[in-house]
Structures are given as C-alpha cells and as structure tokens.
Amino acid sequence: MADIFKISENALFTTTKPNGSHQQDCVIAVHERLAVSNFSDHLTFQPGTEHTLYNLIDPSIEIKVVVEGTTPDKQIIHFKTCDDKEFPYFLRSAVPSGTKKPYNLLGIHQEKRIPQWSVGDILRRAVGEILVGSPAGSPGSAVIDKSGYLMGMIIKSENNEVLIASTVLIYGLLPTGDPDPDRVSF
C-alpha cells in the first residue's frame, strides 16, 4: 500500500473506546478542528453535546469534541474539537470535477478494529453534490482519490451502490462555513 494511503489511516476516529465491544463507527478528521461521520451511526447525538473521539491507529489519542451540527436528511454529522485542540492528522479534500473516477474506500473492519481498504468508481451524479459509486461500502467511510485527497463520505449503501456526499456538500453544510476553500480538483 502506498505511503499516502497508510498515512490517511491516521485521520480515522471512532466514538467507541478501544476496548469496547460496540460497533466501530467511522469518524473522519477533515480539518484541524473538524470531523464528520454518518448521522445514522449517531442518532442520539444532539448539537452542542460533548463526546470523545478515539484514534483508530493510536488509541492513546483521545480528542474531546462537541457536535457542531447535524443534517439528518443528508446523513451527515459534524464534530468540532473542544478547547482549541487540533487533530494530529486530517484528510485534505478535493473538489469533484467529473464522474468515472476510481476511488479508494477507507473504513473500519468491525471485528478487528483496524482500517479496511477497498476500491470503487464514481459512476454518476445523483442530485447536486451527491455522487453514486460502486461497489457497496459502509456509511461513514472515507472516499479518497488516487493522490490521497478526500473526495467525500459514504452516506448510504444499497443495491451494490453507494451514495457519496462530496466534500463540497460536507463543507457547505457546516454552520461555520467552508474551512478549506483552497481544495484541489479531482
């Protein structure tokens, strides 16, 4: 595996403790102080509530966050770090520029609690900044281009296809606005 992808694994967090037996929800650090996940994994989380994120690669890294906002209709939840703490690593993002693009999918292997990689292709745009990809993957997983840039996050999986919220949509829904206006195109 290329170093750029191995490094990307450092941006994976979960809200479950390392020794817990709960399902490992995938939370992606997308900026120094921001992370996103699939809302359906966090239905009980309300805006303004505090939680702890645990790094998947280094379980000793714990970061206190507050729910910055939720958009249940788009299946996205945004977290912001507390006390000006920053994520040690985050995925830089890219602006979508077309379809028929290959991607690398970064999620969490549930039984082993380790990063899980697979590949797929952007097939088409669904509506606005929602993309359709194949094959299926787990909601909350990061969709990464060949250069290691975040393209989006899986928000729904069905019929061997996935719906992907592009980074434009993810950042556009932030209450504080786009923190990464200098994204590259993929």
XYZ file of C-alpha atoms in Angstrom:
186
model
C 0.000 0.000 0.000
C 1.327 3.436 -0.915
C 2.565 5.612 1.939
C -0.030 8.300 1.163
C -2.816 5.832 1.911
C -1.133 4.415 5.009
C -0.815 7.979 6.352
C -4.529 8.582 5.636
C -5.416 5.953 8.227
C -4.318 8.410 10.934
C -7.421 10.513 10.173
C -9.792 7.730 11.292
C -11.507 8.046 14.656
C -14.432 6.356 16.379
C -16.694 7.289 19.293
C -16.285 3.882 20.909
C -13.490 3.140 23.370
C -10.642 0.947 22.082
C -11.509 -1.906 24.448
C -15.246 -1.660 23.822
C -17.219 -4.322 22.041
C -19.571 -1.877 20.354
C -19.766 -1.335 16.622
C -16.901 0.848 15.445
C -18.436 3.902 13.784
C -16.161 5.697 11.333
C -15.389 9.373 12.054
C -13.115 11.224 9.619
C -10.936 14.198 10.609
C -11.351 16.655 7.711
C -9.684 19.779 9.104
C -7.519 20.770 12.077
C -10.589 21.074 14.291
C -13.384 19.384 12.336
C -14.532 15.797 11.789
C -17.537 14.231 10.056
C -19.420 10.972 10.236
C -22.600 9.314 9.083
C -25.522 10.630 11.131
C -27.299 7.259 11.347
C -24.362 5.987 13.452
C -25.013 8.771 15.997
C -28.790 9.169 16.227
C -28.649 10.053 19.925
C -26.036 12.808 19.457
C -27.512 16.302 19.636
C -25.927 19.628 18.605
C -23.946 21.094 21.488
C -23.299 17.772 23.250
C -19.730 16.736 24.065
C -18.194 13.382 23.161
C -14.764 11.761 22.948
C -13.211 10.571 19.687
C -10.636 7.767 19.814
C -7.993 7.450 17.102
C -8.134 4.102 15.336
C -4.362 3.774 14.780
C -3.179 5.190 18.115
C -5.821 4.506 20.803
C -3.947 6.746 23.245
C -5.106 9.751 21.182
C -8.417 10.916 22.617
C -9.967 14.179 21.457
C -12.920 15.886 23.129
C -15.413 17.202 20.580
C -18.778 18.898 20.501
C -21.484 18.173 17.936
C -21.288 21.236 15.697
C -24.375 20.304 13.726
C -26.386 17.540 12.115
C -28.149 17.259 8.792
C -30.243 14.095 9.121
C -31.702 14.406 5.609
C -28.152 14.265 4.192
C -26.962 11.750 6.832
C -24.057 13.954 7.989
C -22.940 14.906 11.494
C -20.174 17.477 12.118
C -17.883 17.499 15.155
C -15.626 20.341 16.336
C -12.761 19.912 18.785
C -13.017 21.472 22.235
C -10.507 23.847 23.832
C -8.765 24.713 20.537
C -7.311 21.186 20.391
C -6.365 20.044 16.884
C -6.433 16.661 15.198
C -2.850 15.397 14.724
C -3.694 14.464 11.114
C -6.641 15.165 8.822
C -7.529 14.423 5.217
C -7.158 17.326 2.791
C -10.067 17.495 0.406
C -10.656 17.751 -3.303
C -13.461 19.326 -5.335
C -15.327 16.865 -7.580
C -14.807 17.549 -11.278
C -16.445 14.616 -13.015
C -17.509 11.016 -12.912
C -15.995 7.695 -13.941
C -13.204 8.248 -11.435
C -11.681 5.461 -9.365
C -11.548 5.844 -5.608
C -10.125 4.152 -2.549
C -12.530 3.494 0.278
C -11.245 3.745 3.846
C -13.439 2.327 6.586
C -13.156 0.234 9.730
C -13.009 -3.570 9.908
C -15.600 -4.187 12.617
C -14.226 -7.362 14.203
C -10.555 -6.379 14.186
C -10.921 -2.598 14.779
C -8.366 -1.806 12.077
C -8.505 0.247 8.862
C -10.167 -1.545 5.969
C -9.455 -0.580 2.349
C -11.354 -1.316 -0.845
C -11.661 0.302 -4.272
C -14.533 1.548 -6.377
C -15.582 4.001 -9.063
C -17.674 7.162 -9.119
C -20.427 6.193 -11.554
C -22.542 9.323 -11.842
C -24.003 12.300 -10.030
C -27.310 11.670 -8.304
C -28.530 15.117 -7.240
C -26.389 18.204 -6.635
C -23.279 17.203 -4.721
C -24.403 13.608 -4.119
C -22.373 11.102 -6.146
C -23.121 7.453 -6.893
C -20.322 4.913 -6.585
C -19.806 1.187 -6.808
C -19.240 -1.267 -5.185
C -21.026 -1.022 -1.856
C -19.288 0.177 1.299
C -20.159 1.157 4.852
C -21.776 4.531 5.615
C -19.262 6.892 7.212
C -16.319 5.530 5.222
C -13.946 7.994 3.553
C -13.804 8.121 -0.248
C -10.236 9.045 -1.244
C -8.751 9.775 -4.674
C -5.520 8.284 -6.056
C -3.485 11.198 -4.631
C -4.799 10.764 -1.094
C -7.341 13.614 -1.141
C -10.772 13.203 0.426
C -13.493 13.126 -2.250
C -16.389 12.581 0.117
C -18.033 10.215 2.579
C -20.447 7.342 2.053
C -23.876 8.275 3.393
C -25.924 5.305 2.184
C -25.330 1.842 0.745
C -27.885 -0.203 -1.187
C -28.128 -2.479 -4.227
C -24.319 -2.755 -4.522
C -24.051 1.026 -4.942
C -23.277 3.821 -2.517
C -24.379 7.421 -2.209
C -21.414 9.681 -1.527
C -21.678 13.177 -0.040
C -18.965 15.149 -1.844
C -16.617 17.405 0.105
C -18.460 20.415 -1.351
C -21.658 19.196 0.324
C -19.921 18.190 3.562
C -18.254 21.579 3.987
C -21.241 23.509 2.640
C -23.402 22.187 5.471
C -21.027 23.367 8.199
C -22.571 26.053 10.421
C -19.217 27.881 10.365
C -18.746 27.714 6.586
C -16.063 26.115 4.439
C -12.756 25.767 6.341
C -10.841 24.588 3.251
C -11.600 26.929 0.325
C -8.354 26.017 -1.461
C -9.265 22.422 -2.303
C -7.801 20.799 -5.406
C -9.955 19.317 -8.176
C -10.052 15.584 -8.714
